[in-house]
Amino acid sequence: MNKRGGNRHAGITAVGHWVPDDVLDNNFFASYLDTNDEWIVTRTGIRERRILREGATSDMAVRAARIALERRGWTPDDIQLIICCTVTPDMLFPPTACLIQEKLGAKNCWGFDMTAACSGFLFGLETASRMVESGGYDRVLLIGADKMSAITNYQDRNTCILFGDAGGAVILEPVAEDLGIMDSYLRIDGAGKEFLYMKGGGSLNPATAETVAKGWHYVYQDGKTVFKRAVVEMAESSAHIMERNGLSAKDIAYLVPHQANLRILDAARERMGLAKEQVMINIDRYGNTTDATIPMCLSEWWAAGKLKKGDNIVLSSFGAGYTWGAILVRWAY
Ligand code: UT7
């Protein structure tokens, strides 16, 4: 039995991501709202974000998945399980995983959606890796994709500047015991439900003309409250996973934080004692893409040739719920 409690290790063996071409820069918001480029850059680190004008989350997911499959040299029929992490499913049901399966033409799999807000990909990675470790699955497609523009109120300067649209995908399969998903520390706290949510459209407040008039189909965030908790939990969970695995800053190749605010990423980096080059940051180009941020970073850094087999990589996140945590990955390919 290994440290994860099983006989097998699961690792990421391919990555892919896709973003729409349409760019919204900060000046776009300054042209009609009381905001400006300087405020947005200094308070968030965001310079621009991508917007999907036509289509839905599944379209971005499928494009990212095809890239990951092609890089691995697999066809859609090789996939046994699709897990789609998203807060912007194409519809409440059927599962977006089914729509992705059909668009890919994957004939030998089952799948489901996972919703854990900005920690979705991390929670999905834990779930997918456990499926592989259990011996039940050898080829899992894990997707993090969100069309945040579909639930963003472009008249609310508190939130509209933050979000972008994107899709990321990874493939998980069995790897050698000293590689892959090494450890995870994940937590939830429902006390966070008051500070970051989409109030309408669920069973509590089904969509009506009234809920729409009140804007309950948009993201609401009490930014300052979420910020304070995010700084603590992301920094502490990242440091915790590093320390309990006997790793110091020099042993870490990269921290891959969920990209919500540059100041939160800086706090996590400082708590871990890392240099700036050890942190993957793309929030300046894409904003907060919720479930897509982490796989997208991995895909970009892999494509740039910056990841090496055996690299220790800490993934960490914080999001609505609250949901948060960190996963230690030893890069497998
Ligand atoms: O991804 C899931 C988890 N989410 C997070 O981790 C996000 C956490 N929160 C944040 O990133 C930050 O709180 C924000 C970027 C959302 C906001 O930054 P802040 O420094 O916390 O600003 P604030 O909300 O405290 O607002 C400060 C001031 C307010 O004005 P008053 O009340 O002091 O007069 C806001 O109305 O800045 C104002 N403000 C803006 N001003 C210019 C808020 N948004 C804007 C804006 N442009 N876009």
mmCIF file of C-alpha atoms and ligand atoms in Angstrom:
data_model
loop_
_atom_site.group_PDB
_atom_site.id
_atom_site.type_symbol
_atom_site.label_atom_id
_atom_site.label_comp_id
_atom_site.label_asym_id
_atom_site.label_seq_id
_atom_site.Cartn_x
_atom_site.Cartn_y
_atom_site.Cartn_z
ATOM 1 C CA MET A 1 0.000 0.000 0.000
ATOM 2 C CA ASN A 2 1.344 3.457 -0.886
ATOM 3 C CA LYS A 3 0.980 6.775 0.972
ATOM 4 C CA ARG A 4 -2.365 7.477 -0.712
ATOM 5 C CA GLY A 5 -3.705 4.224 0.718
ATOM 6 C CA GLY A 6 -3.829 2.203 -2.499
ATOM 7 C CA ASN A 7 -1.656 0.182 -4.832
ATOM 8 C CA ARG A 8 -1.581 2.614 -7.729
ATOM 9 C CA HIS A 9 -0.684 6.246 -8.287
ATOM 10 C CA ALA A 10 -2.583 8.511 -10.678
ATOM 11 C CA GLY A 11 -0.859 11.221 -12.674
ATOM 12 C CA ILE A 12 -1.612 13.913 -15.207
ATOM 13 C CA THR A 13 -0.235 12.732 -18.537
ATOM 14 C CA ALA A 14 -1.611 15.383 -20.900
ATOM 15 C CA VAL A 15 -2.943 18.938 -20.666
ATOM 16 C CA GLY A 16 -4.892 21.247 -22.963
ATOM 17 C CA HIS A 17 -6.665 24.577 -22.826
ATOM 18 C CA TRP A 18 -8.699 26.834 -25.044
ATOM 19 C CA VAL A 19 -9.741 30.484 -24.812
ATOM 20 C CA PRO A 20 -11.983 32.516 -27.127
ATOM 21 C CA ASP A 21 -10.341 35.147 -29.369
ATOM 22 C CA ASP A 22 -12.492 38.054 -28.178
ATOM 23 C CA VAL A 23 -10.521 40.217 -25.705
ATOM 24 C CA LEU A 24 -12.040 42.709 -23.237
ATOM 25 C CA ASP A 25 -9.360 45.004 -21.850
ATOM 26 C CA ASN A 26 -9.734 47.276 -18.820
ATOM 27 C CA ASN A 27 -10.400 50.324 -20.990
ATOM 28 C CA PHE A 28 -13.559 48.676 -22.228
ATOM 29 C CA PHE A 29 -15.001 48.887 -18.683
ATOM 30 C CA ALA A 30 -13.622 52.392 -18.158
ATOM 31 C CA SER A 31 -15.560 53.487 -21.248
ATOM 32 C CA TYR A 32 -18.957 53.032 -19.534
ATOM 33 C CA LEU A 33 -18.373 52.426 -15.800
ATOM 34 C CA ASP A 34 -16.810 54.458 -13.004
ATOM 35 C CA THR A 35 -13.554 52.480 -13.062
ATOM 36 C CA ASN A 36 -10.133 52.667 -14.679
ATOM 37 C CA ASP A 37 -7.200 50.547 -15.798
ATOM 38 C CA GLU A 38 -5.029 51.636 -12.867
ATOM 39 C CA TRP A 39 -7.603 50.577 -10.213
ATOM 40 C CA ILE A 40 -8.206 47.219 -11.855
ATOM 41 C CA VAL A 41 -4.503 46.413 -12.333
ATOM 42 C CA THR A 42 -3.413 47.458 -8.840
ATOM 43 C CA ARG A 43 -6.370 45.878 -6.976
ATOM 44 C CA THR A 44 -6.584 42.633 -9.015
ATOM 45 C CA GLY A 45 -3.625 42.203 -11.395
ATOM 46 C CA ILE A 46 -6.043 41.765 -14.326
ATOM 47 C CA ARG A 47 -5.333 43.575 -17.635
ATOM 48 C CA GLU A 48 -7.676 41.712 -19.973
ATOM 49 C CA ARG A 49 -9.976 38.722 -20.181
ATOM 50 C CA ARG A 50 -11.551 36.597 -22.953
ATOM 51 C CA ILE A 51 -15.269 36.441 -23.735
ATOM 52 C CA LEU A 52 -17.150 33.684 -25.570
ATOM 53 C CA ARG A 53 -19.726 35.432 -27.741
ATOM 54 C CA GLU A 54 -21.381 32.335 -29.170
ATOM 55 C CA GLY A 55 -21.706 28.860 -27.731
ATOM 56 C CA ALA A 56 -21.472 27.520 -24.210
ATOM 57 C CA THR A 57 -19.160 26.005 -21.618
ATOM 58 C CA SER A 58 -19.219 22.602 -23.335
ATOM 59 C CA ASP A 59 -17.791 24.144 -26.523
ATOM 60 C CA MET A 60 -14.707 25.426 -24.705
ATOM 61 C CA ALA A 61 -14.419 22.156 -22.786
ATOM 62 C CA VAL A 62 -14.475 20.108 -25.975
ATOM 63 C CA ARG A 63 -11.785 22.235 -27.622
ATOM 64 C CA ALA A 64 -9.522 21.921 -24.572
ATOM 65 C CA ALA A 65 -10.201 18.178 -24.350
ATOM 66 C CA ARG A 66 -9.361 17.604 -28.013
ATOM 67 C CA ILE A 67 -5.994 19.301 -27.498
ATOM 68 C CA ALA A 68 -5.207 17.142 -24.450
ATOM 69 C CA LEU A 69 -6.263 13.970 -26.283
ATOM 70 C CA GLU A 70 -4.185 14.846 -29.322
ATOM 71 C CA ARG A 71 -1.119 15.552 -27.172
ATOM 72 C CA ARG A 72 -1.575 12.153 -25.498
ATOM 73 C CA GLY A 73 -2.157 10.433 -28.834
ATOM 74 C CA TRP A 74 -5.573 9.104 -27.819
ATOM 75 C CA THR A 75 -8.952 9.111 -29.545
ATOM 76 C CA PRO A 76 -12.194 10.036 -27.718
ATOM 77 C CA ASP A 77 -13.076 6.332 -27.584
ATOM 78 C CA ASP A 78 -10.100 5.742 -25.279
ATOM 79 C CA ILE A 79 -11.749 7.761 -22.486
ATOM 80 C CA GLN A 80 -13.520 5.772 -19.766
ATOM 81 C CA LEU A 81 -14.752 8.644 -17.597
ATOM 82 C CA ILE A 82 -15.412 12.372 -18.114
ATOM 83 C CA ILE A 83 -15.608 14.689 -15.098
ATOM 84 C CA CYS A 84 -16.615 18.253 -15.923
ATOM 85 C CA CYS A 85 -16.006 20.856 -13.211
ATOM 86 C CA THR A 86 -18.043 23.988 -13.814
ATOM 87 C CA VAL A 87 -20.346 26.567 -12.220
ATOM 88 C CA THR A 88 -21.726 27.510 -15.619
ATOM 89 C CA PRO A 89 -23.131 24.253 -17.020
ATOM 90 C CA ASP A 90 -24.759 24.641 -20.441
ATOM 91 C CA MET A 91 -28.017 23.911 -18.603
ATOM 92 C CA LEU A 92 -28.822 22.874 -15.018
ATOM 93 C CA PHE A 93 -29.302 19.428 -16.477
ATOM 94 C CA PRO A 94 -28.451 17.287 -18.402
ATOM 95 C CA PRO A 95 -24.878 17.153 -17.123
ATOM 96 C CA THR A 96 -22.445 19.122 -19.262
ATOM 97 C CA ALA A 97 -20.282 15.972 -19.207
ATOM 98 C CA CYS A 98 -22.943 14.341 -21.437
ATOM 99 C CA LEU A 99 -22.852 17.239 -23.889
ATOM 100 C CA ILE A 100 -19.058 17.040 -23.994
ATOM 101 C CA GLN A 101 -19.219 13.270 -24.514
ATOM 102 C CA GLU A 102 -21.560 13.688 -27.455
ATOM 103 C CA LYS A 103 -19.571 16.507 -29.066
ATOM 104 C CA LEU A 104 -16.344 14.544 -28.688
ATOM 105 C CA GLY A 105 -18.030 11.394 -29.979
ATOM 106 C CA ALA A 106 -16.611 9.398 -27.058
ATOM 107 C CA LYS A 107 -18.441 6.080 -27.147
ATOM 108 C CA ASN A 108 -16.967 4.115 -24.236
ATOM 109 C CA CYS A 109 -17.417 6.328 -21.188
ATOM 110 C CA TRP A 110 -19.682 7.606 -18.462
ATOM 111 C CA GLY A 111 -19.313 10.884 -16.628
ATOM 112 C CA PHE A 112 -20.742 13.609 -14.463
ATOM 113 C CA ASP A 113 -20.396 17.271 -13.467
ATOM 114 C CA MET A 114 -18.835 18.601 -10.287
ATOM 115 C CA THR A 115 -19.605 21.979 -8.777
ATOM 116 C CA ALA A 116 -17.237 23.361 -6.190
ATOM 117 C CA ALA A 117 -16.904 26.910 -7.530
ATOM 118 C CA CYS A 118 -13.289 28.056 -7.895
ATOM 119 C CA SER A 119 -12.049 24.890 -6.169
ATOM 120 C CA GLY A 120 -13.880 22.693 -8.676
ATOM 121 C CA PHE A 121 -10.809 21.606 -10.582
ATOM 122 C CA LEU A 122 -8.920 20.742 -7.389
ATOM 123 C CA PHE A 123 -11.827 18.736 -5.990
ATOM 124 C CA GLY A 124 -12.237 17.125 -9.412
ATOM 125 C CA LEU A 125 -8.560 16.205 -9.468
ATOM 126 C CA GLU A 126 -8.868 14.498 -6.089
ATOM 127 C CA THR A 127 -11.961 12.600 -7.291
ATOM 128 C CA ALA A 128 -10.465 11.613 -10.650
ATOM 129 C CA SER A 129 -7.166 10.504 -9.143
ATOM 130 C CA ARG A 130 -8.965 8.384 -6.544
ATOM 131 C CA MET A 131 -10.899 6.691 -9.359
ATOM 132 C CA VAL A 132 -7.607 5.762 -11.017
ATOM 133 C CA GLU A 133 -5.907 4.791 -7.746
ATOM 134 C CA SER A 134 -8.805 2.475 -6.906
ATOM 135 C CA GLY A 135 -7.978 0.395 -9.981
ATOM 136 C CA GLY A 136 -11.384 1.090 -11.502
ATOM 137 C CA TYR A 137 -10.204 3.411 -14.283
ATOM 138 C CA ASP A 138 -7.124 3.815 -16.452
ATOM 139 C CA ARG A 139 -8.111 6.750 -18.659
ATOM 140 C CA VAL A 140 -9.971 9.738 -17.168
ATOM 141 C CA LEU A 141 -10.678 13.088 -18.808
ATOM 142 C CA LEU A 142 -10.950 15.879 -16.225
ATOM 143 C CA ILE A 143 -12.213 19.251 -17.417
ATOM 144 C CA GLY A 144 -12.432 22.663 -15.771
ATOM 145 C CA ALA A 145 -14.429 25.087 -17.910
ATOM 146 C CA ASP A 146 -16.558 28.145 -17.323
ATOM 147 C CA LYS A 147 -18.393 30.721 -19.352
ATOM 148 C CA MET A 148 -18.420 33.285 -16.545
ATOM 149 C CA SER A 149 -19.698 35.971 -18.919
ATOM 150 C CA ALA A 150 -23.048 34.128 -18.869
ATOM 151 C CA ILE A 151 -23.586 34.954 -15.177
ATOM 152 C CA THR A 152 -21.775 38.299 -14.948
ATOM 153 C CA ASN A 153 -23.614 41.602 -14.553
ATOM 154 C CA TYR A 154 -21.712 43.988 -16.824
ATOM 155 C CA GLN A 155 -23.205 46.950 -14.960
ATOM 156 C CA ASP A 156 -21.684 45.877 -11.609
ATOM 157 C CA ARG A 157 -18.149 47.225 -11.408
ATOM 158 C CA ASN A 158 -17.460 45.121 -8.295
ATOM 159 C CA THR A 159 -17.630 41.875 -10.257
ATOM 160 C CA CYS A 160 -17.671 42.425 -14.031
ATOM 161 C CA ILE A 161 -13.993 43.336 -14.227
ATOM 162 C CA LEU A 162 -12.967 40.065 -12.574
ATOM 163 C CA PHE A 163 -14.174 37.235 -14.758
ATOM 164 C CA GLY A 164 -13.328 35.651 -18.111
ATOM 165 C CA ASP A 165 -14.254 32.570 -20.150
ATOM 166 C CA ALA A 166 -11.983 29.557 -20.764
ATOM 167 C CA GLY A 167 -11.663 25.795 -20.777
ATOM 168 C CA GLY A 168 -8.911 23.522 -19.505
ATOM 169 C CA ALA A 169 -8.533 19.736 -19.638
ATOM 170 C CA VAL A 170 -6.183 17.109 -18.263
ATOM 171 C CA ILE A 171 -5.882 13.371 -18.720
ATOM 172 C CA LEU A 172 -5.276 11.122 -15.717
ATOM 173 C CA GLU A 173 -3.942 7.590 -15.813
ATOM 174 C CA PRO A 174 -1.808 5.258 -13.680
ATOM 175 C CA VAL A 175 1.815 6.366 -13.278
ATOM 176 C CA ALA A 176 4.873 5.202 -11.322
ATOM 177 C CA GLU A 177 4.543 5.329 -7.537
ATOM 178 C CA ASP A 178 6.963 8.231 -7.098
ATOM 179 C CA LEU A 179 5.014 10.415 -9.588
ATOM 180 C CA GLY A 180 1.540 11.899 -9.932
ATOM 181 C CA ILE A 181 -0.906 13.040 -7.252
ATOM 182 C CA MET A 182 1.070 12.721 -4.013
ATOM 183 C CA ASP A 183 -1.088 14.365 -1.345
ATOM 184 C CA SER A 184 -4.176 16.505 -0.904
ATOM 185 C CA TYR A 185 -5.614 18.790 1.760
ATOM 186 C CA LEU A 186 -9.163 19.947 0.967
ATOM 187 C CA ARG A 187 -11.781 21.720 3.052
ATOM 188 C CA ILE A 188 -15.252 23.315 2.853
ATOM 189 C CA ASP A 189 -17.072 25.775 5.138
ATOM 190 C CA GLY A 190 -20.691 26.662 4.400
ATOM 191 C CA ALA A 191 -20.375 29.829 6.460
ATOM 192 C CA GLY A 192 -19.064 31.332 3.225
ATOM 193 C CA LYS A 193 -22.423 30.980 1.481
ATOM 194 C CA GLU A 194 -23.415 34.572 2.262
ATOM 195 C CA PHE A 195 -20.470 36.213 0.576
ATOM 196 C CA LEU A 196 -20.180 34.705 -2.901
ATOM 197 C CA TYR A 197 -23.155 33.194 -4.687
ATOM 198 C CA MET A 198 -25.656 33.210 -7.516
ATOM 199 C CA LYS A 199 -28.991 33.483 -5.765
ATOM 200 C CA GLY A 200 -31.498 32.705 -8.517
ATOM 201 C CA GLY A 201 -32.254 29.794 -10.795
ATOM 202 C CA GLY A 202 -31.917 26.993 -8.234
ATOM 203 C CA SER A 203 -34.596 25.264 -6.158
ATOM 204 C CA LEU A 204 -34.488 27.949 -3.454
ATOM 205 C CA ASN A 205 -35.267 30.803 -5.828
ATOM 206 C CA PRO A 206 -36.500 29.366 -9.129
ATOM 207 C CA ALA A 207 -36.165 31.796 -12.010
ATOM 208 C CA THR A 208 -39.109 34.168 -12.318
ATOM 209 C CA ALA A 209 -39.524 37.591 -13.863
ATOM 210 C CA GLU A 210 -38.976 38.928 -10.338
ATOM 211 C CA THR A 211 -35.687 37.085 -9.696
ATOM 212 C CA VAL A 212 -34.417 38.261 -13.055
ATOM 213 C CA ALA A 213 -35.495 41.852 -12.353
ATOM 214 C CA LYS A 214 -33.524 41.646 -9.094
ATOM 215 C CA GLY A 215 -30.446 40.375 -10.920
ATOM 216 C CA TRP A 216 -30.320 37.102 -9.002
ATOM 217 C CA HIS A 217 -29.052 35.306 -12.128
ATOM 218 C CA TYR A 218 -25.728 37.106 -11.729
ATOM 219 C CA VAL A 219 -22.703 36.463 -9.505
ATOM 220 C CA TYR A 220 -22.774 38.389 -6.250
ATOM 221 C CA GLN A 221 -19.590 38.815 -4.232
ATOM 222 C CA ASP A 222 -18.708 40.636 -1.035
ATOM 223 C CA GLY A 223 -15.155 41.014 -2.311
ATOM 224 C CA LYS A 224 -13.453 42.284 0.824
ATOM 225 C CA THR A 225 -14.815 39.508 3.065
ATOM 226 C CA VAL A 226 -13.943 36.779 0.557
ATOM 227 C CA PHE A 227 -10.528 38.321 0.012
ATOM 228 C CA LYS A 228 -9.617 38.218 3.724
ATOM 229 C CA ARG A 229 -10.490 34.535 4.080
ATOM 230 C CA ALA A 230 -8.927 33.601 0.709
ATOM 231 C CA VAL A 231 -5.588 35.109 1.663
ATOM 232 C CA VAL A 232 -5.433 33.039 4.852
ATOM 233 C CA GLU A 233 -6.740 29.715 3.549
ATOM 234 C CA MET A 234 -4.856 29.609 0.269
ATOM 235 C CA ALA A 235 -1.578 30.569 1.901
ATOM 236 C CA GLU A 236 -2.035 28.184 4.840
ATOM 237 C CA SER A 237 -3.157 25.172 2.789
ATOM 238 C CA SER A 238 -0.319 25.647 0.280
ATOM 239 C CA ALA A 239 2.246 25.910 3.077
ATOM 240 C CA HIS A 240 0.656 23.012 4.969
ATOM 241 C CA ILE A 241 0.881 20.566 2.048
ATOM 242 C CA MET A 242 4.480 21.592 1.444
ATOM 243 C CA GLU A 243 5.515 21.219 5.075
ATOM 244 C CA ARG A 244 3.732 17.952 5.801
ATOM 245 C CA ASN A 245 5.538 16.410 2.827
ATOM 246 C CA GLY A 246 8.903 17.613 4.143
ATOM 247 C CA LEU A 247 9.405 20.030 1.264
ATOM 248 C CA SER A 248 10.995 23.455 1.496
ATOM 249 C CA ALA A 249 10.786 26.296 -1.009
ATOM 250 C CA LYS A 250 13.785 25.049 -2.977
ATOM 251 C CA ASP A 251 12.061 21.677 -3.539
ATOM 252 C CA ILE A 252 9.026 23.272 -5.228
ATOM 253 C CA ALA A 253 9.141 23.856 -8.976
ATOM 254 C CA TYR A 254 5.838 25.746 -9.097
ATOM 255 C CA LEU A 255 2.871 26.929 -7.097
ATOM 256 C CA VAL A 256 -0.227 26.923 -9.322
ATOM 257 C CA PRO A 257 -2.795 29.048 -7.517
ATOM 258 C CA HIS A 258 -6.370 29.632 -8.575
ATOM 259 C CA GLN A 259 -6.226 33.017 -10.309
ATOM 260 C CA ALA A 260 -8.681 35.278 -8.444
ATOM 261 C CA ASN A 261 -6.523 38.199 -7.388
ATOM 262 C CA LEU A 262 -2.792 38.824 -7.753
ATOM 263 C CA ARG A 263 -2.594 40.027 -4.152
ATOM 264 C CA ILE A 264 -3.941 36.655 -2.925
ATOM 265 C CA LEU A 265 -1.348 34.812 -5.045
ATOM 266 C CA ASP A 266 1.410 37.002 -3.636
ATOM 267 C CA ALA A 267 0.312 36.207 -0.077
ATOM 268 C CA ALA A 268 0.466 32.453 -0.765
ATOM 269 C CA ARG A 269 3.875 32.812 -2.424
ATOM 270 C CA GLU A 270 5.274 34.763 0.518
ATOM 271 C CA ARG A 271 3.892 32.309 3.094
ATOM 272 C CA MET A 272 5.632 29.470 1.199
ATOM 273 C CA GLY A 273 8.835 31.455 0.817
ATOM 274 C CA LEU A 274 8.831 31.092 -2.979
ATOM 275 C CA ALA A 275 10.405 33.370 -5.577
ATOM 276 C CA LYS A 276 8.159 35.082 -8.136
ATOM 277 C CA GLU A 277 9.383 32.764 -10.909
ATOM 278 C CA GLN A 278 8.040 29.788 -8.933
ATOM 279 C CA VAL A 279 4.418 30.905 -9.273
ATOM 280 C CA MET A 280 2.302 30.370 -12.387
ATOM 281 C CA ILE A 281 0.392 33.568 -13.085
ATOM 282 C CA ASN A 282 -1.841 34.282 -16.063
ATOM 283 C CA ILE A 283 -4.559 36.341 -14.346
ATOM 284 C CA ASP A 284 -3.245 39.422 -16.167
ATOM 285 C CA ARG A 285 -4.317 37.904 -19.519
ATOM 286 C CA TYR A 286 -7.439 35.931 -18.624
ATOM 287 C CA GLY A 287 -8.894 37.222 -15.340
ATOM 288 C CA ASN A 288 -10.670 34.737 -13.101
ATOM 289 C CA THR A 289 -11.947 31.842 -15.216
ATOM 290 C CA THR A 290 -13.174 29.882 -12.151
ATOM 291 C CA ASP A 291 -12.758 26.135 -12.885
ATOM 292 C CA ALA A 292 -10.388 26.684 -15.808
ATOM 293 C CA THR A 293 -7.589 28.643 -14.123
ATOM 294 C CA ILE A 294 -5.446 25.779 -12.838
ATOM 295 C CA PRO A 295 -5.554 23.412 -15.857
ATOM 296 C CA MET A 296 -5.007 26.417 -18.099
ATOM 297 C CA CYS A 297 -1.852 27.410 -16.225
ATOM 298 C CA LEU A 298 -0.558 23.831 -16.385
ATOM 299 C CA SER A 299 -1.248 23.669 -20.112
ATOM 300 C CA GLU A 300 0.433 26.992 -20.859
ATOM 301 C CA TRP A 301 3.525 26.203 -18.807
ATOM 302 C CA TRP A 302 3.770 22.685 -20.275
ATOM 303 C CA ALA A 303 3.467 24.052 -23.842
ATOM 304 C CA ALA A 304 6.266 26.523 -23.063
ATOM 305 C CA GLY A 305 8.490 23.577 -22.070
ATOM 306 C CA LYS A 306 8.742 24.703 -18.456
ATOM 307 C CA LEU A 307 7.545 21.491 -16.761
ATOM 308 C CA LYS A 308 9.881 18.552 -16.146
ATOM 309 C CA LYS A 309 9.119 15.021 -15.078
ATOM 310 C CA GLY A 310 9.555 14.804 -11.305
ATOM 311 C CA ASP A 311 8.851 18.497 -10.632
ATOM 312 C CA ASN A 312 7.035 19.118 -7.354
ATOM 313 C CA ILE A 313 4.028 21.307 -8.103
ATOM 314 C CA VAL A 314 1.554 22.636 -5.519
ATOM 315 C CA LEU A 315 -1.942 23.413 -6.824
ATOM 316 C CA SER A 316 -4.106 25.537 -4.543
ATOM 317 C CA SER A 317 -7.473 27.254 -4.619
ATOM 318 C CA PHE A 318 -10.110 29.156 -2.711
ATOM 319 C CA GLY A 319 -13.677 29.793 -3.809
ATOM 320 C CA ALA A 320 -17.359 30.163 -3.081
ATOM 321 C CA GLY A 321 -18.819 27.917 -0.443
ATOM 322 C CA TYR A 322 -16.285 28.398 1.007
ATOM 323 C CA THR A 323 -14.184 25.715 -0.711
ATOM 324 C CA TRP A 324 -10.407 25.542 -0.606
ATOM 325 C CA GLY A 325 -7.304 23.399 -0.409
ATOM 326 C CA ALA A 326 -4.046 22.291 -1.963
ATOM 327 C CA ILE A 327 -2.786 19.258 -3.866
ATOM 328 C CA LEU A 328 0.831 18.184 -4.277
ATOM 329 C CA VAL A 329 1.592 16.818 -7.740
ATOM 330 C CA ARG A 330 4.874 15.288 -8.882
ATOM 331 C CA TRP A 331 4.819 15.969 -12.613
ATOM 332 C CA ALA A 332 4.570 12.669 -14.467
ATOM 333 C CA TYR A 333 5.642 13.354 -18.043
HETATM 334 O O1 UT7 B 1 -12.428 33.293 -7.098
HETATM 335 C C1 UT7 B 1 -13.212 33.049 -5.988
HETATM 336 C C2 UT7 B 1 -12.760 33.766 -4.779
HETATM 337 N N1 UT7 B 1 -12.777 35.166 -4.984
HETATM 338 C C3 UT7 B 1 -11.772 35.907 -4.552
HETATM 339 O O2 UT7 B 1 -10.825 35.384 -4.026
HETATM 340 C C4 UT7 B 1 -11.887 37.390 -4.751
HETATM 341 C C5 UT7 B 1 -11.578 38.110 -3.466
HETATM 342 N N2 UT7 B 1 -11.778 39.533 -3.516
HETATM 343 C C6 UT7 B 1 -11.067 40.385 -4.295
HETATM 344 O O3 UT7 B 1 -10.309 39.974 -5.137
HETATM 345 C C7 UT7 B 1 -11.180 41.858 -4.027
HETATM 346 O O4 UT7 B 1 -11.920 42.055 -2.852
HETATM 347 C C8 UT7 B 1 -11.809 42.672 -5.183
HETATM 348 C C9 UT7 B 1 -10.861 42.779 -6.324
HETATM 349 C C10 UT7 B 1 -13.105 42.012 -5.621
HETATM 350 C C11 UT7 B 1 -12.117 44.099 -4.684
HETATM 351 O O5 UT7 B 1 -10.928 44.710 -4.209
HETATM 352 P P1 UT7 B 1 -10.880 45.420 -2.775
HETATM 353 O O6 UT7 B 1 -9.570 46.013 -2.651
HETATM 354 O O7 UT7 B 1 -11.295 44.407 -1.749
HETATM 355 O O8 UT7 B 1 -11.956 46.541 -2.940
HETATM 356 P P2 UT7 B 1 -13.316 46.775 -2.133
HETATM 357 O O9 UT7 B 1 -14.347 45.785 -2.558
HETATM 358 O O10 UT7 B 1 -13.032 46.896 -0.674
HETATM 359 O O11 UT7 B 1 -13.662 48.192 -2.667
HETATM 360 C C12 UT7 B 1 -12.865 49.335 -2.375
HETATM 361 C C13 UT7 B 1 -13.458 50.517 -3.114
HETATM 362 C C14 UT7 B 1 -14.966 50.649 -2.911
HETATM 363 O O12 UT7 B 1 -15.290 52.016 -2.880
HETATM 364 P P3 UT7 B 1 -15.615 52.739 -1.482
HETATM 365 O O13 UT7 B 1 -16.763 52.007 -0.899
HETATM 366 O O14 UT7 B 1 -14.358 52.599 -0.681
HETATM 367 O O15 UT7 B 1 -15.927 54.147 -1.906
HETATM 368 C C15 UT7 B 1 -15.529 50.031 -4.158
HETATM 369 O O16 UT7 B 1 -16.805 50.545 -4.477
HETATM 370 O O17 UT7 B 1 -13.249 50.345 -4.528
HETATM 371 C C16 UT7 B 1 -14.518 50.452 -5.183
HETATM 372 N N3 UT7 B 1 -14.508 49.604 -6.365
HETATM 373 C C17 UT7 B 1 -14.025 50.006 -7.542
HETATM 374 N N4 UT7 B 1 -13.464 51.167 -7.934
HETATM 375 C C18 UT7 B 1 -13.064 51.256 -9.208
HETATM 376 C C19 UT7 B 1 -14.958 48.335 -6.489
HETATM 377 N N5 UT7 B 1 -14.788 47.918 -7.741
HETATM 378 C C20 UT7 B 1 -14.215 48.937 -8.409
HETATM 379 C C21 UT7 B 1 -13.794 49.101 -9.737
HETATM 380 N N6 UT7 B 1 -13.226 50.267 -10.097
HETATM 381 N N7 UT7 B 1 -13.941 48.129 -10.677
#
